[in-house]
Short mmCIF file of C-alpha atoms in Angstrom, two decimals:
data_model
loop_
_atom_site.label_atom_id
_atom_site.label_comp_id
_atom_site.label_asym_id
_atom_site.label_seq_id
_atom_site.Cartn_x
_atom_site.Cartn_y
_atom_site.Cartn_z
CA MET A 23 136.54 138.49 122.90
CA ARG A 24 134.73 141.48 122.88
CA PRO A 25 131.63 141.60 121.31
CA ASP A 26 131.29 143.60 118.26
CA PRO A 27 130.48 147.14 118.64
CA PRO A 28 126.65 148.26 117.31
CA ASP A 29 127.18 149.12 113.40
CA PRO A 30 127.45 153.07 111.82
CA ALA A 31 124.56 154.59 110.61
CA PRO A 32 124.38 153.42 107.45
CA GLY A 33 126.45 154.29 104.72
CA ARG A 34 129.53 154.70 107.43
CA VAL A 35 130.22 151.34 107.23
CA ARG A 36 131.81 149.42 103.49
CA PRO A 37 131.80 145.96 103.47
CA ALA A 38 135.04 144.73 101.96
CA GLY A 39 134.64 141.41 100.65
CA VAL A 40 136.94 138.27 101.52
CA VAL A 41 140.79 138.49 102.19
CA ARG A 42 142.52 135.21 101.38
CA ALA A 43 144.87 133.84 104.31
CA ALA A 44 147.37 130.78 104.56
CA VAL A 45 147.60 129.11 107.75
CA VAL A 46 151.26 127.55 108.66
CA ARG A 47 152.61 126.25 111.56
CA ALA A 48 156.34 126.73 112.57
CA GLU A 49 157.38 122.85 113.77
CA ASP A 50 158.31 124.28 117.44
CA ALA A 51 155.64 127.12 117.47
CA PRO A 52 153.02 127.00 120.02
CA GLY A 53 150.32 127.33 117.52
CA ALA A 54 149.65 128.39 114.23
CA THR A 55 150.24 131.77 112.40
CA LEU A 56 147.35 133.11 109.95
CA VAL A 57 149.33 135.00 107.38
CA VAL A 58 148.01 137.48 105.20
CA ARG A 59 149.63 138.85 102.10
CA LEU A 60 148.93 142.35 101.88
CA ASP A 61 148.13 142.78 98.47
CA GLN A 62 145.54 140.48 99.96
CA LEU A 63 143.22 143.49 101.82
CA PRO A 64 140.82 145.79 100.76
CA VAL A 65 142.14 149.06 99.50
CA GLY A 66 142.02 151.20 102.45
CA ALA A 67 142.45 148.63 105.65
CA LEU A 68 145.63 149.84 107.33
CA ALA A 69 145.26 146.15 109.98
CA LEU A 70 144.46 148.01 112.85
CA GLY A 71 143.10 146.56 116.55
CA GLY A 72 139.68 146.72 115.02
CA GLU A 73 140.10 144.99 111.81
CA LEU A 74 142.18 142.30 113.48
CA ALA A 75 139.60 141.55 116.28
CA ARG A 76 136.46 141.24 113.49
CA LEU A 77 139.19 139.13 111.94
CA ARG A 78 139.75 136.23 115.17
CA HIS A 79 136.17 136.67 115.49
CA ALA A 80 135.43 135.27 111.96
CA LEU A 81 137.85 132.26 112.98
CA SER A 82 135.73 131.34 115.58
CA GLY A 83 133.75 129.44 113.12
CA THR A 84 136.73 127.62 111.80
CA ALA A 85 139.43 124.42 112.28
CA TYR A 86 141.43 128.08 113.85
CA ALA A 87 139.31 129.02 116.67
CA GLY A 88 141.64 130.53 119.00
CA LEU A 89 144.33 131.37 116.80
CA ASP A 90 146.74 134.09 118.47
CA LYS A 91 149.66 134.85 115.88
CA ILE A 92 149.19 137.14 112.60
CA ALA A 93 151.98 137.39 110.31
CA LEU A 94 151.34 140.43 107.04
CA TYR A 95 153.57 140.96 104.39
CA GLY A 96 154.40 141.73 101.26
CA PRO A 97 157.42 142.64 98.90
CA GLY A 98 160.49 143.98 100.48
CA GLY A 99 161.93 147.34 99.56
CA PRO A 100 165.87 147.52 98.29
CA GLY A 101 168.39 144.74 99.20
CA ARG A 102 165.58 142.47 100.72
CA ASP A 103 162.46 140.45 99.20
CA LEU A 104 159.80 140.94 101.62
CA ASP A 105 158.67 142.96 104.47
CA TYR A 106 157.35 141.16 107.29
CA ARG A 107 154.63 143.01 110.57
CA PHE A 108 153.86 140.78 113.32
CA VAL A 109 150.80 141.13 115.46
CA GLN A 110 150.42 138.79 118.81
CA ALA A 111 146.45 138.85 119.88
CA LEU A 112 146.34 139.25 123.92
CA PRO A 113 144.49 136.55 125.88
CA ASP A 114 142.22 140.07 127.33
CA GLY A 115 140.97 140.86 122.98
CA SER A 116 143.43 143.38 122.99
CA PHE A 117 146.66 143.25 120.15
CA ASP A 118 150.45 143.31 120.97
CA PHE A 119 152.18 145.37 117.48
CA ARG A 120 155.16 145.38 118.97
CA ALA A 121 156.34 142.27 118.99
CA GLY A 122 158.75 140.00 116.44
CA CYS A 123 157.97 136.80 116.65
CA GLY A 124 160.53 134.29 114.57
CA HIS A 125 158.05 131.64 113.91
CA SER A 126 155.48 133.62 112.30
CA LEU A 127 158.29 134.97 109.49
CA LEU A 128 159.35 131.31 109.11
CA ALA A 129 155.34 130.83 108.73
CA ALA A 130 155.55 134.23 105.95
CA VAL A 131 158.43 132.95 104.05
CA VAL A 132 157.29 129.41 103.52
CA ALA A 133 153.33 130.71 102.64
CA GLU A 134 154.81 132.53 99.83
CA GLY A 135 156.01 129.32 97.97
CA PRO A 136 159.49 128.05 97.19
CA ARG A 137 161.90 130.81 95.45
CA PRO A 138 165.12 129.97 94.33
CA GLY A 139 167.46 130.90 96.82
CA PRO A 140 167.68 132.24 100.14
CA VAL A 141 165.10 134.90 101.29
CA THR A 142 165.44 138.15 102.77
CA VAL A 143 162.81 139.47 105.07
CA ARG A 144 162.80 142.97 107.20
CA ALA A 145 160.87 142.26 109.80
CA VAL A 146 158.92 145.62 109.81
CA THR A 147 157.84 145.39 113.92
CA THR A 148 161.70 144.98 115.44
CA GLY A 149 163.80 146.67 112.55
CA ASP A 150 165.73 143.10 112.11
CA THR A 151 166.30 141.68 108.79
CA VAL A 152 166.28 137.57 108.58
CA LEU A 153 168.20 135.71 105.97
CA CYS A 154 165.87 132.25 105.48
CA GLU A 155 167.64 129.57 104.03
CA PRO A 156 166.41 126.70 103.06
CA TYR A 157 168.14 123.08 103.28
CA GLY A 158 166.00 120.67 101.93
CA ASP A 159 162.95 120.62 103.65
CA ALA A 160 164.60 122.24 107.44
CA TYR A 161 165.55 126.38 106.72
CA THR A 162 168.15 128.25 108.67
CA LEU A 163 167.45 132.13 109.80
CA SER A 164 170.07 134.32 110.56
CA PHE A 165 169.89 137.33 112.16
CA LEU A 166 172.25 140.00 110.06
CA LYS A 167 173.24 141.76 113.04
CA ALA A 168 176.33 141.43 114.92
CA PRO A 169 175.34 140.32 119.07
CA THR A 170 177.72 143.15 120.28
CA ALA A 171 175.75 145.73 117.54
CA PRO A 172 174.74 148.81 120.14
CA GLY A 173 171.51 148.48 121.52
CA THR A 174 171.66 144.50 122.52
CA LEU A 175 172.10 144.91 125.92
CA PRO A 176 168.89 147.56 126.49
CA THR A 177 170.19 149.03 129.75
CA GLY A 178 173.73 149.23 128.78
CA ARG A 179 175.36 146.83 131.71
CA PRO A 180 175.32 142.43 130.70
CA VAL A 181 173.96 142.00 134.16
CA ASP A 182 171.14 143.77 136.19
CA VAL A 183 169.72 142.26 139.90
CA LEU A 184 165.68 142.05 139.40
CA GLY A 185 164.37 141.49 142.70
CA GLY A 186 167.17 140.26 143.70
CA VAL A 187 168.26 138.02 141.04
CA PRO A 188 171.30 138.47 139.12
CA VAL A 189 169.67 138.54 135.06
CA SER A 190 170.68 139.35 131.54
CA LEU A 191 168.22 141.99 129.22
CA VAL A 192 169.12 141.33 126.20
CA ARG A 193 167.05 143.03 122.82
CA TYR A 194 167.53 140.92 119.34
CA GLY A 195 164.97 139.80 117.39
CA ASN A 196 162.89 140.78 120.83
CA PRO A 197 164.01 142.00 124.43
CA TYR A 198 164.49 138.96 125.98
CA VAL A 199 165.16 138.11 130.02
CA PHE A 200 167.90 135.38 130.82
CA VAL A 201 167.81 134.32 134.11
CA ASP A 202 170.04 131.46 135.46
CA ALA A 203 168.13 128.23 137.79
CA ARG A 204 170.52 128.29 140.32
CA HIS A 205 169.09 131.65 141.33
CA LEU A 206 165.39 130.36 142.06
CA SER A 207 164.57 128.36 145.12
CA GLU A 208 164.68 124.71 144.96
CA THR A 209 161.29 124.15 144.30
CA GLU A 210 160.76 126.24 141.31
CA THR A 211 163.65 124.95 139.78
CA GLU A 212 162.85 121.17 139.95
CA THR A 213 160.79 122.03 137.08
CA GLU A 214 163.83 121.76 134.66
CA THR A 215 162.93 117.45 134.72
CA GLY A 216 159.32 118.15 134.97
CA THR A 217 158.49 116.83 138.72
CA GLY A 218 155.14 118.56 139.23
CA THR A 219 152.63 120.92 138.91
CA GLU A 220 153.67 122.81 142.42
CA ALA A 221 157.21 122.80 140.81
CA ASP A 222 155.73 123.99 137.81
CA ASP A 223 153.40 127.03 138.67
CA ALA A 224 156.05 128.45 141.13
CA LEU A 225 158.52 128.94 138.27
CA ARG A 226 155.82 130.45 136.58
CA ASP A 227 155.16 132.72 138.84
CA ARG A 228 158.61 133.68 139.99
CA LEU A 229 159.72 134.58 136.46
CA LEU A 230 156.41 136.39 135.53
CA ALA A 231 157.26 138.29 138.80
CA LEU A 232 161.46 139.10 137.00
CA ARG A 233 159.49 139.39 133.82
CA ALA A 234 157.24 142.42 135.01
CA GLU A 235 160.00 144.57 137.16
CA ALA A 236 161.90 143.95 133.23
CA ALA A 237 159.12 145.33 131.62
CA ARG A 238 158.90 148.42 134.00
CA ILE A 239 162.68 149.36 133.71
CA LEU A 240 162.95 148.83 129.69
CA GLY A 241 159.03 150.61 129.52
CA HIS A 242 156.96 148.06 128.53
CA PRO A 243 153.06 148.27 129.52
CA PRO A 244 152.13 145.96 132.12
CA ARG A 245 150.24 144.03 129.63
CA SER A 246 152.90 144.04 126.28
CA ALA A 247 153.84 140.40 125.37
CA LEU A 248 156.87 141.82 126.11
CA PRO A 249 159.79 141.44 127.16
CA LYS A 250 160.15 137.68 126.98
CA ILE A 251 161.92 135.24 130.01
CA ALA A 252 163.67 132.32 129.47
CA ALA A 253 165.44 130.49 132.77
CA PHE A 254 168.41 128.19 131.86
CA ALA A 255 170.29 125.77 133.32
CA GLU A 256 174.31 124.69 132.40
CA GLY A 257 175.24 120.51 133.10
CA PRO A 258 177.21 118.40 130.90
CA GLU A 259 175.06 117.85 128.52
CA GLY A 260 175.28 121.41 127.56
CA LEU A 261 172.34 124.13 128.42
CA SER A 262 169.22 123.06 128.87
CA VAL A 263 166.36 126.26 128.67
CA ARG A 264 162.45 126.99 129.41
CA ALA A 265 161.03 129.97 128.59
CA LEU A 266 157.21 131.59 128.83
CA THR A 267 155.16 132.60 126.07
CA VAL A 268 151.50 134.58 125.83
CA GLY A 269 149.53 132.01 127.90
CA GLY A 270 151.58 130.18 129.27
CA TRP A 271 155.17 127.59 128.76
CA HIS A 272 156.01 127.77 125.61
CA PRO A 273 156.51 123.85 123.99
CA ARG A 274 160.53 124.67 123.03
CA LEU A 275 161.89 127.53 122.77
CA ALA A 276 160.74 130.85 120.48
CA LEU A 277 162.84 131.84 117.28
CA THR A 278 163.46 135.28 118.65
CA GLY A 279 164.86 133.54 122.40
CA ALA A 280 166.66 131.05 120.38
CA ALA A 281 168.52 133.76 118.84
CA ALA A 282 168.64 136.18 121.95
CA LEU A 283 170.20 133.19 123.90
CA ALA A 284 173.10 132.85 121.59
CA ALA A 285 173.44 136.31 121.08
CA ALA A 286 173.47 136.76 125.08
CA GLY A 287 175.89 134.06 125.11
CA ALA A 288 177.96 135.56 122.77
CA LEU A 289 178.63 139.21 124.53
CA ASP A 290 181.34 139.21 127.62
CA GLY A 291 180.11 139.42 131.22
CA THR A 292 175.94 137.88 130.54
CA VAL A 293 174.79 135.13 132.97
CA VAL A 294 174.46 132.98 129.80
CA PRO A 295 177.34 130.86 128.80
CA ALA A 296 177.85 130.21 125.37
CA PRO A 297 175.89 127.68 123.85
CA THR A 298 178.52 125.05 122.52
CA GLY A 299 175.96 122.40 121.42
CA PRO A 300 172.15 121.91 120.83
CA VAL A 301 170.14 123.54 124.22
CA ARG A 302 167.73 121.26 125.88
CA THR A 303 164.42 122.23 125.92
CA PRO A 304 161.02 120.65 127.56
CA GLY A 305 159.93 119.53 122.98
CA GLY A 306 163.41 118.83 122.10
CA THR A 307 166.53 120.30 121.12
CA VAL A 308 166.95 123.89 119.39
CA THR A 309 170.09 124.26 117.66
CA VAL A 310 171.89 127.48 117.02
CA SER A 311 175.45 129.19 116.43
CA ALA A 312 176.73 132.54 116.61
CA ALA A 313 178.78 134.93 114.39
CA PRO A 314 180.52 138.08 114.77
CA ASP A 315 178.11 139.63 112.04
CA ARG A 316 174.99 137.38 112.66
CA VAL A 317 173.24 134.94 114.57
CA ARG A 318 171.92 131.74 113.03
CA VAL A 319 169.11 129.14 113.96
CA HIS A 320 169.78 125.97 112.46
CA HIS A 321 166.73 123.99 110.82
CA LYS A 322 163.79 125.12 111.00
CA ARG A 323 160.35 123.77 109.76
CA ALA A 324 156.70 124.83 108.69
CA GLU A 325 154.35 123.24 106.77
CA VAL A 326 150.99 125.08 105.66
CA LEU A 327 147.92 123.59 106.95
CA GLY A 328 145.51 125.25 104.83
CA GLY A 329 144.15 128.26 103.04
CA LEU A 330 140.96 130.36 104.69
CA GLU A 331 138.99 133.03 102.76
CA LEU A 332 137.30 135.14 105.72
CA PRO A 333 135.60 138.59 105.90
CA TRP A 334 137.18 141.89 106.22
CA ARG A 335 135.64 145.21 107.13
CA ILE A 336 136.13 148.86 107.02
CA HIS A 337 134.96 151.44 108.88
CA ALA A 338 135.06 154.93 108.00
CA THR A 339 135.22 157.63 109.02
CA ALA A 340 133.52 160.11 106.63
#
């Protein structure tokens, strides 16, 4: 983390008291999410980079130091219960305000507490509307957009070639790059069975190179968290997937990645076959389904780990 800048002249910095936040962990996520309800923010707070950097700095003395996902939410507009904005903290101390995170969306729903019936959430960052339906202690999350909707294939093509490798670029929940592991080298694809660090690193580096090329095509900055990327293999037991997240391998598969995978499988001509059962990942299985008007990700769970009170300051400009 960069050191805090010097304070402006007296009278130009206004202490803003304390913000109450919840820490929520979705079961398959790489880490917990710091969830802040917007009405807990001080008057004038915009939750921009400088404010969020100070918020993360305050976490350094807690059990949640290094937490890199932030969910900001509040009451929704007409036809939805909640509006939600996701912010991804990047390893260099900056923030990405363009990505989405389904696990953090679920974290906001769980932090809000039980409601009678389903909860409709508008993901402001990505424009998605997600229906969260409780079933016992789990949720089914439905992305309320047809897989065939305009823009799901951002280049207009079901297959693009990056570095000699055929891939499908899909924008559904988040922009994703999907690559069939058969088109990678034998050493790289050994990681499907977890056979060693050298092969693991080779696959990661190859995927990062493909991701960088896709970022250029889609207009994302090189240091952005987007697009996401995943390699898959099809076998007798169905699909198996391995995906990258910010900072390394995802322990399972991002919730938006599961949705994008199902959307890609529902489209003609992509490299992704339609999932016919649970999708295998290094951390267990993920269940998805596609319908003409939506994609569902099933059996998702999250729990509140604790609450925090954190300082928040606003820098006035006059």
